[in-house]
mmCIF file with all atom_site columns, C-alpha atoms in Angstrom:
data_model
loop_
_atom_site.group_PDB
_atom_site.id
_atom_site.type_symbol
_atom_site.label_atom_id
_atom_site.label_alt_id
_atom_site.label_comp_id
_atom_site.label_asym_id
_atom_site.label_entity_id
_atom_site.label_seq_id
_atom_site.pdbx_PDB_ins_code
_atom_site.Cartn_x
_atom_site.Cartn_y
_atom_site.Cartn_z
_atom_site.occupancy
_atom_site.B_iso_or_equiv
_atom_site.pdbx_formal_charge
_atom_site.auth_seq_id
_atom_site.auth_comp_id
_atom_site.auth_asym_id
_atom_site.auth_atom_id
_atom_site.pdbx_PDB_model_num
ATOM 1   C CA . UNK A 1 1   ? 27.583  2.580  1.531   1.00 72.00 ? 1   UNK A CA 1
ATOM 2   C CA . UNK A 1 2   ? 25.740  3.337  -1.694  1.00 77.00 ? 2   UNK A CA 1
ATOM 3   C CA . UNK A 1 3   ? 22.405  3.237  0.029   1.00 75.00 ? 3   UNK A CA 1
ATOM 4   C CA . UNK A 1 4   ? 23.612  5.549  2.798   1.00 83.00 ? 4   UNK A CA 1
ATOM 5   C CA . UNK A 1 5   ? 25.049  8.101  0.179   1.00 84.00 ? 5   UNK A CA 1
ATOM 6   C CA . UNK A 1 6   ? 21.648  8.244  -1.626  1.00 84.00 ? 6   UNK A CA 1
ATOM 7   C CA . UNK A 1 7   ? 19.821  8.622  1.718   1.00 84.00 ? 7   UNK A CA 1
ATOM 8   C CA . UNK A 1 8   ? 22.042  11.630 2.621   1.00 88.00 ? 8   UNK A CA 1
ATOM 9   C CA . UNK A 1 9   ? 21.737  12.991 -0.768  1.00 88.00 ? 9   UNK A CA 1
ATOM 10  C CA . UNK A 1 10  ? 18.043  12.951 -0.661  1.00 88.00 ? 10  UNK A CA 1
ATOM 11  C CA . UNK A 1 11  ? 17.845  14.471 2.862   1.00 88.00 ? 11  UNK A CA 1
ATOM 12  C CA . UNK A 1 12  ? 20.269  17.296 1.958   1.00 93.00 ? 12  UNK A CA 1
ATOM 13  C CA . UNK A 1 13  ? 18.534  18.215 -1.168  1.00 92.00 ? 13  UNK A CA 1
ATOM 14  C CA . UNK A 1 14  ? 15.106  18.207 0.606   1.00 90.00 ? 14  UNK A CA 1
ATOM 15  C CA . UNK A 1 15  ? 16.645  20.466 3.388   1.00 93.00 ? 15  UNK A CA 1
ATOM 16  C CA . UNK A 1 16  ? 17.837  22.791 0.753   1.00 93.00 ? 16  UNK A CA 1
ATOM 17  C CA . UNK A 1 17  ? 14.636  23.017 -1.031  1.00 91.00 ? 17  UNK A CA 1
ATOM 18  C CA . UNK A 1 18  ? 12.818  23.497 2.269   1.00 89.00 ? 18  UNK A CA 1
ATOM 19  C CA . UNK A 1 19  ? 15.076  26.469 3.069   1.00 92.00 ? 19  UNK A CA 1
ATOM 20  C CA . UNK A 1 20  ? 14.164  27.940 -0.259  1.00 92.00 ? 20  UNK A CA 1
ATOM 21  C CA . UNK A 1 21  ? 10.544  27.190 0.160   1.00 89.00 ? 21  UNK A CA 1
ATOM 22  C CA . UNK A 1 22  ? 10.463  28.782 3.651   1.00 87.00 ? 22  UNK A CA 1
ATOM 23  C CA . UNK A 1 23  ? 12.309  31.924 2.244   1.00 89.00 ? 23  UNK A CA 1
ATOM 24  C CA . UNK A 1 24  ? 9.813   32.526 -0.628  1.00 86.00 ? 24  UNK A CA 1
ATOM 25  C CA . UNK A 1 25  ? 6.835   30.768 0.425   1.00 79.00 ? 25  UNK A CA 1
ATOM 26  C CA . UNK A 1 26  ? 5.683   30.188 -3.214  1.00 83.00 ? 26  UNK A CA 1
ATOM 27  C CA . UNK A 1 27  ? 3.427   26.943 -3.558  1.00 79.00 ? 27  UNK A CA 1
ATOM 28  C CA . UNK A 1 28  ? 5.198   25.937 -6.741  1.00 79.00 ? 28  UNK A CA 1
ATOM 29  C CA . UNK A 1 29  ? 8.231   25.602 -4.549  1.00 85.00 ? 29  UNK A CA 1
ATOM 30  C CA . UNK A 1 30  ? 6.814   22.958 -2.223  1.00 85.00 ? 30  UNK A CA 1
ATOM 31  C CA . UNK A 1 31  ? 9.815   20.764 -1.257  1.00 88.00 ? 31  UNK A CA 1
ATOM 32  C CA . UNK A 1 32  ? 8.322   17.543 -2.065  1.00 83.00 ? 32  UNK A CA 1
ATOM 33  C CA . UNK A 1 33  ? 7.867   18.587 -5.716  1.00 83.00 ? 33  UNK A CA 1
ATOM 34  C CA . UNK A 1 34  ? 11.231  20.418 -6.242  1.00 89.00 ? 34  UNK A CA 1
ATOM 35  C CA . UNK A 1 35  ? 13.140  17.561 -4.443  1.00 90.00 ? 35  UNK A CA 1
ATOM 36  C CA . UNK A 1 36  ? 11.467  15.010 -6.648  1.00 86.00 ? 36  UNK A CA 1
ATOM 37  C CA . UNK A 1 37  ? 12.151  17.120 -9.827  1.00 88.00 ? 37  UNK A CA 1
ATOM 38  C CA . UNK A 1 38  ? 15.892  17.677 -8.838  1.00 92.00 ? 38  UNK A CA 1
ATOM 39  C CA . UNK A 1 39  ? 16.404  13.897 -8.065  1.00 89.00 ? 39  UNK A CA 1
ATOM 40  C CA . UNK A 1 40  ? 14.985  12.885 -11.572 1.00 88.00 ? 40  UNK A CA 1
ATOM 41  C CA . UNK A 1 41  ? 17.285  15.403 -13.212 1.00 91.00 ? 41  UNK A CA 1
ATOM 42  C CA . UNK A 1 42  ? 20.162  14.117 -11.221 1.00 90.00 ? 42  UNK A CA 1
ATOM 43  C CA . UNK A 1 43  ? 19.533  10.511 -12.161 1.00 89.00 ? 43  UNK A CA 1
ATOM 44  C CA . UNK A 1 44  ? 19.128  11.282 -15.829 1.00 90.00 ? 44  UNK A CA 1
ATOM 45  C CA . UNK A 1 45  ? 22.172  13.527 -16.128 1.00 92.00 ? 45  UNK A CA 1
ATOM 46  C CA . UNK A 1 46  ? 24.454  11.000 -14.291 1.00 90.00 ? 46  UNK A CA 1
ATOM 47  C CA . UNK A 1 47  ? 22.986  7.937  -15.914 1.00 89.00 ? 47  UNK A CA 1
ATOM 48  C CA . UNK A 1 48  ? 22.310  6.433  -12.373 1.00 86.00 ? 48  UNK A CA 1
ATOM 49  C CA . UNK A 1 49  ? 19.771  3.728  -12.844 1.00 85.00 ? 49  UNK A CA 1
ATOM 50  C CA . UNK A 1 50  ? 16.544  4.016  -10.675 1.00 79.00 ? 50  UNK A CA 1
ATOM 51  C CA . UNK A 1 51  ? 17.425  0.500  -9.218  1.00 81.00 ? 51  UNK A CA 1
ATOM 52  C CA . UNK A 1 52  ? 20.802  1.894  -7.907  1.00 84.00 ? 52  UNK A CA 1
ATOM 53  C CA . UNK A 1 53  ? 19.159  4.876  -6.307  1.00 82.00 ? 53  UNK A CA 1
ATOM 54  C CA . UNK A 1 54  ? 16.542  2.673  -4.610  1.00 80.00 ? 54  UNK A CA 1
ATOM 55  C CA . UNK A 1 55  ? 19.072  0.908  -2.800  1.00 80.00 ? 55  UNK A CA 1
ATOM 56  C CA . UNK A 1 56  ? 18.928  3.768  -0.393  1.00 74.00 ? 56  UNK A CA 1
ATOM 57  C CA . UNK A 1 57  ? 15.509  5.160  -1.500  1.00 70.00 ? 57  UNK A CA 1
ATOM 58  C CA . UNK A 1 58  ? 13.938  1.947  -0.113  1.00 75.00 ? 58  UNK A CA 1
ATOM 59  C CA . UNK A 1 59  ? 14.951  2.845  3.345   1.00 76.00 ? 59  UNK A CA 1
ATOM 60  C CA . UNK A 1 60  ? 13.262  6.256  3.044   1.00 73.00 ? 60  UNK A CA 1
ATOM 61  C CA . UNK A 1 61  ? 10.224  4.561  1.519   1.00 70.00 ? 61  UNK A CA 1
ATOM 62  C CA . UNK A 1 62  ? 10.035  2.219  4.665   1.00 74.00 ? 62  UNK A CA 1
ATOM 63  C CA . UNK A 1 63  ? 9.559   5.399  6.861   1.00 76.00 ? 63  UNK A CA 1
ATOM 64  C CA . UNK A 1 64  ? 6.183   6.120  5.102   1.00 70.00 ? 64  UNK A CA 1
ATOM 65  C CA . UNK A 1 65  ? 3.952   3.938  7.172   1.00 70.00 ? 65  UNK A CA 1
ATOM 66  C CA . UNK A 1 66  ? 5.247   5.112  10.686  1.00 77.00 ? 66  UNK A CA 1
ATOM 67  C CA . UNK A 1 67  ? 5.085   8.670  9.311   1.00 70.00 ? 67  UNK A CA 1
ATOM 68  C CA . UNK A 1 68  ? 1.470   8.108  8.450   1.00 66.00 ? 68  UNK A CA 1
ATOM 69  C CA . UNK A 1 69  ? 0.812   6.529  11.895  1.00 72.00 ? 69  UNK A CA 1
ATOM 70  C CA . UNK A 1 70  ? 2.419   9.536  13.686  1.00 73.00 ? 70  UNK A CA 1
ATOM 71  C CA . UNK A 1 71  ? -0.287  11.738 12.167  1.00 65.00 ? 71  UNK A CA 1
ATOM 72  C CA . UNK A 1 72  ? -2.611  10.263 14.763  1.00 71.00 ? 72  UNK A CA 1
ATOM 73  C CA . UNK A 1 73  ? -0.973  12.642 17.426  1.00 75.00 ? 73  UNK A CA 1
ATOM 74  C CA . UNK A 1 74  ? -2.841  15.830 16.010  1.00 69.00 ? 74  UNK A CA 1
ATOM 75  C CA . UNK A 1 75  ? -5.890  13.782 15.978  1.00 70.00 ? 75  UNK A CA 1
ATOM 76  C CA . UNK A 1 76  ? -5.741  13.061 19.613  1.00 78.00 ? 76  UNK A CA 1
ATOM 77  C CA . UNK A 1 77  ? -4.821  16.616 20.523  1.00 77.00 ? 77  UNK A CA 1
ATOM 78  C CA . UNK A 1 78  ? -7.774  17.990 18.710  1.00 76.00 ? 78  UNK A CA 1
ATOM 79  C CA . UNK A 1 79  ? -10.234 15.169 19.381  1.00 80.00 ? 79  UNK A CA 1
ATOM 80  C CA . UNK A 1 80  ? -12.666 17.822 21.084  1.00 84.00 ? 80  UNK A CA 1
ATOM 81  C CA . UNK A 1 81  ? -12.921 19.810 17.932  1.00 81.00 ? 81  UNK A CA 1
ATOM 82  C CA . UNK A 1 82  ? -13.191 16.740 15.814  1.00 81.00 ? 82  UNK A CA 1
ATOM 83  C CA . UNK A 1 83  ? -16.293 15.669 17.916  1.00 86.00 ? 83  UNK A CA 1
ATOM 84  C CA . UNK A 1 84  ? -17.596 19.303 17.729  1.00 89.00 ? 84  UNK A CA 1
ATOM 85  C CA . UNK A 1 85  ? -17.505 19.448 14.049  1.00 90.00 ? 85  UNK A CA 1
ATOM 86  C CA . UNK A 1 86  ? -18.460 15.844 13.261  1.00 88.00 ? 86  UNK A CA 1
ATOM 87  C CA . UNK A 1 87  ? -21.389 16.520 10.921  1.00 93.00 ? 87  UNK A CA 1
ATOM 88  C CA . UNK A 1 88  ? -19.489 18.913 8.489   1.00 92.00 ? 88  UNK A CA 1
ATOM 89  C CA . UNK A 1 89  ? -16.402 16.717 8.771   1.00 90.00 ? 89  UNK A CA 1
ATOM 90  C CA . UNK A 1 90  ? -18.166 13.602 7.570   1.00 91.00 ? 90  UNK A CA 1
ATOM 91  C CA . UNK A 1 91  ? -20.114 15.602 4.999   1.00 93.00 ? 91  UNK A CA 1
ATOM 92  C CA . UNK A 1 92  ? -16.873 17.036 3.665   1.00 91.00 ? 92  UNK A CA 1
ATOM 93  C CA . UNK A 1 93  ? -15.295 13.678 3.533   1.00 90.00 ? 93  UNK A CA 1
ATOM 94  C CA . UNK A 1 94  ? -18.160 11.960 1.890   1.00 91.00 ? 94  UNK A CA 1
ATOM 95  C CA . UNK A 1 95  ? -18.557 14.681 -0.734  1.00 92.00 ? 95  UNK A CA 1
ATOM 96  C CA . UNK A 1 96  ? -14.798 14.340 -1.445  1.00 89.00 ? 96  UNK A CA 1
ATOM 97  C CA . UNK A 1 97  ? -14.930 10.554 -1.822  1.00 88.00 ? 97  UNK A CA 1
ATOM 98  C CA . UNK A 1 98  ? -17.819 10.823 -4.014  1.00 89.00 ? 98  UNK A CA 1
ATOM 99  C CA . UNK A 1 99  ? -16.123 13.492 -6.187  1.00 88.00 ? 99  UNK A CA 1
ATOM 100 C CA . UNK A 1 100 ? -12.926 11.261 -6.339  1.00 86.00 ? 100 UNK A CA 1
ATOM 101 C CA . UNK A 1 101 ? -14.969 8.262  -7.260  1.00 86.00 ? 101 UNK A CA 1
ATOM 102 C CA . UNK A 1 102 ? -17.115 9.949  -10.177 1.00 88.00 ? 102 UNK A CA 1
ATOM 103 C CA . UNK A 1 103 ? -14.149 11.831 -11.700 1.00 88.00 ? 103 UNK A CA 1
ATOM 104 C CA . UNK A 1 104 ? -11.922 8.874  -11.479 1.00 88.00 ? 104 UNK A CA 1
ATOM 105 C CA . UNK A 1 105 ? -14.406 6.474  -13.290 1.00 89.00 ? 105 UNK A CA 1
ATOM 106 C CA . UNK A 1 106 ? -15.345 9.150  -15.722 1.00 89.00 ? 106 UNK A CA 1
ATOM 107 C CA . UNK A 1 107 ? -11.706 9.727  -16.656 1.00 88.00 ? 107 UNK A CA 1
ATOM 108 C CA . UNK A 1 108 ? -10.976 6.108  -17.160 1.00 88.00 ? 108 UNK A CA 1
ATOM 109 C CA . UNK A 1 109 ? -14.026 5.466  -19.297 1.00 87.00 ? 109 UNK A CA 1
ATOM 110 C CA . UNK A 1 110 ? -13.434 8.590  -21.462 1.00 90.00 ? 110 UNK A CA 1
ATOM 111 C CA . UNK A 1 111 ? -9.741  7.744  -21.897 1.00 86.00 ? 111 UNK A CA 1
ATOM 112 C CA . UNK A 1 112 ? -10.387 4.250  -22.787 1.00 87.00 ? 112 UNK A CA 1
ATOM 113 C CA . UNK A 1 113 ? -7.866  2.754  -20.446 1.00 85.00 ? 113 UNK A CA 1
ATOM 114 C CA . UNK A 1 114 ? -7.704  -0.998 -20.045 1.00 86.00 ? 114 UNK A CA 1
ATOM 115 C CA . UNK A 1 115 ? -8.397  -2.646 -16.923 1.00 86.00 ? 115 UNK A CA 1
ATOM 116 C CA . UNK A 1 116 ? -4.853  -2.778 -15.672 1.00 87.00 ? 116 UNK A CA 1
ATOM 117 C CA . UNK A 1 117 ? -4.116  0.853  -16.174 1.00 88.00 ? 117 UNK A CA 1
ATOM 118 C CA . UNK A 1 118 ? -7.748  1.877  -14.866 1.00 88.00 ? 118 UNK A CA 1
ATOM 119 C CA . UNK A 1 119 ? -7.054  -0.230 -11.723 1.00 88.00 ? 119 UNK A CA 1
ATOM 120 C CA . UNK A 1 120 ? -3.742  1.627  -11.422 1.00 90.00 ? 120 UNK A CA 1
ATOM 121 C CA . UNK A 1 121 ? -5.173  5.257  -11.803 1.00 90.00 ? 121 UNK A CA 1
ATOM 122 C CA . UNK A 1 122 ? -8.312  4.889  -9.508  1.00 89.00 ? 122 UNK A CA 1
ATOM 123 C CA . UNK A 1 123 ? -6.559  4.553  -6.158  1.00 88.00 ? 123 UNK A CA 1
ATOM 124 C CA . UNK A 1 124 ? -4.746  7.968  -6.720  1.00 85.00 ? 124 UNK A CA 1
ATOM 125 C CA . UNK A 1 125 ? -6.607  9.684  -4.029  1.00 82.00 ? 125 UNK A CA 1
ATOM 126 C CA . UNK A 1 126 ? -5.457  7.477  -1.002  1.00 85.00 ? 126 UNK A CA 1
ATOM 127 C CA . UNK A 1 127 ? -2.057  7.208  0.718   1.00 81.00 ? 127 UNK A CA 1
ATOM 128 C CA . UNK A 1 128 ? 0.686   5.112  -1.084  1.00 79.00 ? 128 UNK A CA 1
ATOM 129 C CA . UNK A 1 129 ? 0.591   2.031  1.085   1.00 78.00 ? 129 UNK A CA 1
ATOM 130 C CA . UNK A 1 130 ? -3.187  1.405  0.629   1.00 83.00 ? 130 UNK A CA 1
ATOM 131 C CA . UNK A 1 131 ? -3.157  2.434  -3.058  1.00 86.00 ? 131 UNK A CA 1
ATOM 132 C CA . UNK A 1 132 ? -0.610  -0.107 -3.936  1.00 83.00 ? 132 UNK A CA 1
ATOM 133 C CA . UNK A 1 133 ? -2.634  -2.698 -1.990  1.00 84.00 ? 133 UNK A CA 1
ATOM 134 C CA . UNK A 1 134 ? -5.767  -1.848 -3.900  1.00 88.00 ? 134 UNK A CA 1
ATOM 135 C CA . UNK A 1 135 ? -3.990  -1.771 -7.261  1.00 88.00 ? 135 UNK A CA 1
ATOM 136 C CA . UNK A 1 136 ? -2.499  -5.191 -6.420  1.00 87.00 ? 136 UNK A CA 1
ATOM 137 C CA . UNK A 1 137 ? -5.901  -6.674 -5.473  1.00 88.00 ? 137 UNK A CA 1
ATOM 138 C CA . UNK A 1 138 ? -7.639  -5.219 -8.629  1.00 88.00 ? 138 UNK A CA 1
ATOM 139 C CA . UNK A 1 139 ? -5.039  -6.222 -11.198 1.00 88.00 ? 139 UNK A CA 1
ATOM 140 C CA . UNK A 1 140 ? -3.336  -2.899 -11.408 1.00 89.00 ? 140 UNK A CA 1
ATOM 141 C CA . UNK A 1 141 ? 0.349   -1.880 -11.144 1.00 88.00 ? 141 UNK A CA 1
ATOM 142 C CA . UNK A 1 142 ? 1.233   -1.112 -7.626  1.00 86.00 ? 142 UNK A CA 1
ATOM 143 C CA . UNK A 1 143 ? 4.514   0.624  -8.292  1.00 79.00 ? 143 UNK A CA 1
ATOM 144 C CA . UNK A 1 144 ? 2.799   3.055  -10.866 1.00 85.00 ? 144 UNK A CA 1
ATOM 145 C CA . UNK A 1 145 ? -0.127  3.506  -8.444  1.00 87.00 ? 145 UNK A CA 1
ATOM 146 C CA . UNK A 1 146 ? 2.344   4.699  -5.857  1.00 82.00 ? 146 UNK A CA 1
ATOM 147 C CA . UNK A 1 147 ? 3.810   7.270  -8.325  1.00 83.00 ? 147 UNK A CA 1
ATOM 148 C CA . UNK A 1 148 ? 0.378   8.588  -9.224  1.00 88.00 ? 148 UNK A CA 1
ATOM 149 C CA . UNK A 1 149 ? -0.524  9.025  -5.540  1.00 88.00 ? 149 UNK A CA 1
ATOM 150 C CA . UNK A 1 150 ? 2.665   11.069 -5.067  1.00 84.00 ? 150 UNK A CA 1
ATOM 151 C CA . UNK A 1 151 ? 2.011   13.044 -8.140  1.00 87.00 ? 151 UNK A CA 1
ATOM 152 C CA . UNK A 1 152 ? -1.563  13.735 -7.085  1.00 89.00 ? 152 UNK A CA 1
ATOM 153 C CA . UNK A 1 153 ? -0.402  14.791 -3.592  1.00 88.00 ? 153 UNK A CA 1
ATOM 154 C CA . UNK A 1 154 ? 2.204   17.039 -5.113  1.00 87.00 ? 154 UNK A CA 1
ATOM 155 C CA . UNK A 1 155 ? -0.444  18.637 -7.350  1.00 90.00 ? 155 UNK A CA 1
ATOM 156 C CA . UNK A 1 156 ? -2.749  19.246 -4.337  1.00 90.00 ? 156 UNK A CA 1
ATOM 157 C CA . UNK A 1 157 ? 0.164   20.879 -2.424  1.00 89.00 ? 157 UNK A CA 1
ATOM 158 C CA . UNK A 1 158 ? 1.086   23.074 -5.136  1.00 88.00 ? 158 UNK A CA 1
ATOM 159 C CA . UNK A 1 159 ? -2.384  24.224 -6.375  1.00 92.00 ? 159 UNK A CA 1
ATOM 160 C CA . UNK A 1 160 ? -4.266  23.855 -3.005  1.00 92.00 ? 160 UNK A CA 1
ATOM 161 C CA . UNK A 1 161 ? -3.245  27.410 -1.807  1.00 91.00 ? 161 UNK A CA 1
ATOM 162 C CA . UNK A 1 162 ? -4.396  29.005 -5.074  1.00 91.00 ? 162 UNK A CA 1
ATOM 163 C CA . UNK A 1 163 ? -7.730  27.184 -4.960  1.00 92.00 ? 163 UNK A CA 1
ATOM 164 C CA . UNK A 1 164 ? -8.436  27.909 -1.223  1.00 93.00 ? 164 UNK A CA 1
ATOM 165 C CA . UNK A 1 165 ? -7.740  31.631 -2.057  1.00 91.00 ? 165 UNK A CA 1
ATOM 166 C CA . UNK A 1 166 ? -9.896  31.706 -5.049  1.00 93.00 ? 166 UNK A CA 1
ATOM 167 C CA . UNK A 1 167 ? -12.896 30.254 -3.348  1.00 92.00 ? 167 UNK A CA 1
ATOM 168 C CA . UNK A 1 168 ? -12.159 32.138 -0.010  1.00 93.00 ? 168 UNK A CA 1
ATOM 169 C CA . UNK A 1 169 ? -11.936 28.916 2.112   1.00 92.00 ? 169 UNK A CA 1
ATOM 170 C CA . UNK A 1 170 ? -10.195 30.111 5.433   1.00 92.00 ? 170 UNK A CA 1
ATOM 171 C CA . UNK A 1 171 ? -11.811 27.963 8.052   1.00 91.00 ? 171 UNK A CA 1
ATOM 172 C CA . UNK A 1 172 ? -9.648  25.230 9.392   1.00 92.00 ? 172 UNK A CA 1
ATOM 173 C CA . UNK A 1 173 ? -12.041 22.552 8.894   1.00 92.00 ? 173 UNK A CA 1
ATOM 174 C CA . UNK A 1 174 ? -12.412 23.344 5.069   1.00 93.00 ? 174 UNK A CA 1
ATOM 175 C CA . UNK A 1 175 ? -8.645  23.587 4.630   1.00 94.00 ? 175 UNK A CA 1
ATOM 176 C CA . UNK A 1 176 ? -7.953  20.361 6.433   1.00 93.00 ? 176 UNK A CA 1
ATOM 177 C CA . UNK A 1 177 ? -10.665 18.281 4.781   1.00 93.00 ? 177 UNK A CA 1
ATOM 178 C CA . UNK A 1 178 ? -9.685  19.608 1.414   1.00 93.00 ? 178 UNK A CA 1
ATOM 179 C CA . UNK A 1 179 ? -5.975  18.821 1.769   1.00 94.00 ? 179 UNK A CA 1
ATOM 180 C CA . UNK A 1 180 ? -6.618  15.376 3.412   1.00 91.00 ? 180 UNK A CA 1
ATOM 181 C CA . UNK A 1 181 ? -9.274  14.204 0.881   1.00 90.00 ? 181 UNK A CA 1
ATOM 182 C CA . UNK A 1 182 ? -7.455  15.572 -2.306  1.00 88.00 ? 182 UNK A CA 1
ATOM 183 C CA . UNK A 1 183 ? -3.877  15.171 -1.454  1.00 89.00 ? 183 UNK A CA 1
ATOM 184 C CA . UNK A 1 184 ? -3.665  12.742 1.380   1.00 85.00 ? 184 UNK A CA 1
ATOM 185 C CA . UNK A 1 185 ? -0.237  12.543 3.257   1.00 82.00 ? 185 UNK A CA 1
ATOM 186 C CA . UNK A 1 186 ? 1.561   15.129 1.248   1.00 86.00 ? 186 UNK A CA 1
ATOM 187 C CA . UNK A 1 187 ? -1.543  17.336 1.540   1.00 89.00 ? 187 UNK A CA 1
ATOM 188 C CA . UNK A 1 188 ? -1.536  16.827 5.284   1.00 86.00 ? 188 UNK A CA 1
ATOM 189 C CA . UNK A 1 189 ? 1.976   17.819 5.534   1.00 84.00 ? 189 UNK A CA 1
ATOM 190 C CA . UNK A 1 190 ? 1.021   20.993 3.805   1.00 89.00 ? 190 UNK A CA 1
ATOM 191 C CA . UNK A 1 191 ? -1.888  21.450 6.053   1.00 91.00 ? 191 UNK A CA 1
ATOM 192 C CA . UNK A 1 192 ? 0.435   21.392 9.027   1.00 87.00 ? 192 UNK A CA 1
ATOM 193 C CA . UNK A 1 193 ? 1.816   24.688 7.574   1.00 87.00 ? 193 UNK A CA 1
ATOM 194 C CA . UNK A 1 194 ? -1.622  26.286 8.360   1.00 91.00 ? 194 UNK A CA 1
ATOM 195 C CA . UNK A 1 195 ? -1.850  25.073 12.006  1.00 89.00 ? 195 UNK A CA 1
ATOM 196 C CA . UNK A 1 196 ? -2.430  22.046 14.221  1.00 84.00 ? 196 UNK A CA 1
ATOM 197 C CA . UNK A 1 197 ? -6.154  22.082 13.680  1.00 86.00 ? 197 UNK A CA 1
ATOM 198 C CA . UNK A 1 198 ? -5.844  21.994 9.833   1.00 90.00 ? 198 UNK A CA 1
ATOM 199 C CA . UNK A 1 199 ? -3.445  19.157 10.156  1.00 87.00 ? 199 UNK A CA 1
ATOM 200 C CA . UNK A 1 200 ? -5.661  17.102 12.519  1.00 85.00 ? 200 UNK A CA 1
ATOM 201 C CA . UNK A 1 201 ? -8.724  17.488 10.175  1.00 90.00 ? 201 UNK A CA 1
ATOM 202 C CA . UNK A 1 202 ? -6.546  16.715 7.245   1.00 90.00 ? 202 UNK A CA 1
ATOM 203 C CA . UNK A 1 203 ? -5.245  13.603 8.856   1.00 86.00 ? 203 UNK A CA 1
ATOM 204 C CA . UNK A 1 204 ? -8.677  12.191 9.900   1.00 86.00 ? 204 UNK A CA 1
ATOM 205 C CA . UNK A 1 205 ? -10.003 13.022 6.396   1.00 89.00 ? 205 UNK A CA 1
ATOM 206 C CA . UNK A 1 206 ? -7.140  11.162 4.786   1.00 88.00 ? 206 UNK A CA 1
ATOM 207 C CA . UNK A 1 207 ? -7.709  8.281  7.121   1.00 84.00 ? 207 UNK A CA 1
ATOM 208 C CA . UNK A 1 208 ? -11.524 8.106  6.690   1.00 85.00 ? 208 UNK A CA 1
ATOM 209 C CA . UNK A 1 209 ? -11.337 8.386  2.927   1.00 88.00 ? 209 UNK A CA 1
ATOM 210 C CA . UNK A 1 210 ? -8.465  5.534  2.830   1.00 85.00 ? 210 UNK A CA 1
ATOM 211 C CA . UNK A 1 211 ? -10.745 3.229  4.724   1.00 84.00 ? 211 UNK A CA 1
ATOM 212 C CA . UNK A 1 212 ? -13.708 3.849  2.519   1.00 88.00 ? 212 UNK A CA 1
ATOM 213 C CA . UNK A 1 213 ? -11.608 3.539  -0.660  1.00 88.00 ? 213 UNK A CA 1
ATOM 214 C CA . UNK A 1 214 ? -9.994  0.381  0.553   1.00 86.00 ? 214 UNK A CA 1
ATOM 215 C CA . UNK A 1 215 ? -13.473 -1.261 1.183   1.00 88.00 ? 215 UNK A CA 1
ATOM 216 C CA . UNK A 1 216 ? -15.397 0.123  -1.817  1.00 89.00 ? 216 UNK A CA 1
ATOM 217 C CA . UNK A 1 217 ? -12.910 0.484  -4.678  1.00 89.00 ? 217 UNK A CA 1
ATOM 218 C CA . UNK A 1 218 ? -12.170 -3.206 -5.238  1.00 89.00 ? 218 UNK A CA 1
ATOM 219 C CA . UNK A 1 219 ? -15.797 -3.778 -5.652  1.00 88.00 ? 219 UNK A CA 1
ATOM 220 C CA . UNK A 1 220 ? -16.397 -1.005 -7.825  1.00 86.00 ? 220 UNK A CA 1
ATOM 221 C CA . UNK A 1 221 ? -13.571 -1.927 -10.121 1.00 84.00 ? 221 UNK A CA 1
ATOM 222 C CA . UNK A 1 222 ? -15.087 -5.456 -10.329 1.00 82.00 ? 222 UNK A CA 1
ATOM 223 C CA . UNK A 1 223 ? -18.368 -4.276 -11.460 1.00 82.00 ? 223 UNK A CA 1
ATOM 224 C CA . UNK A 1 224 ? -17.903 -0.914 -13.097 1.00 79.00 ? 224 UNK A CA 1
ATOM 225 C CA . UNK A 1 225 ? -14.820 -1.641 -15.300 1.00 75.00 ? 225 UNK A CA 1
#
């Protein structure tokens, strides 16, 4: 019963935050971020332990993998456009991966993080299940890696619209690749607000970057840290 109660509570809070977000449309009110903040405040003020909440939260977490797989549908629907824009698509994904690698390793070096925390921080640019696997393989902390992924995704969803407006990025390819590369699953959910084409390119960008990170990051951690 406790698990069901926390699942219902989380869903109700999210639905309420989505209504507020749809009413005002401010990026700072993105439902994933506001729901997370409210749940944290609720747990702190009521002295409910995180482990108690996760009796139900685990059920929600288990839906992450099928939700990511479901993103293949907009890929299939827009496969013609993906083939049409294959060169700029792969160029955008490659530049995003390169930026993520360089900035990530530069940060952990400048911050002087030890290997465990560095290996935890570096997979922040991929979706949570893959980030946790990478962190586990490289000696990081999987649970903390997942939290950093969610945090980076929320930051991308919140500040992405401002950056797109600042740099006058309006083409669906640029919007999709930007969100998929920088904010993975949460970014793809945000890209869906723009349209099906943006969502499709965000999904494939997230998938391609995850594959490259999963193959290259463990090797890079081994030799560069």
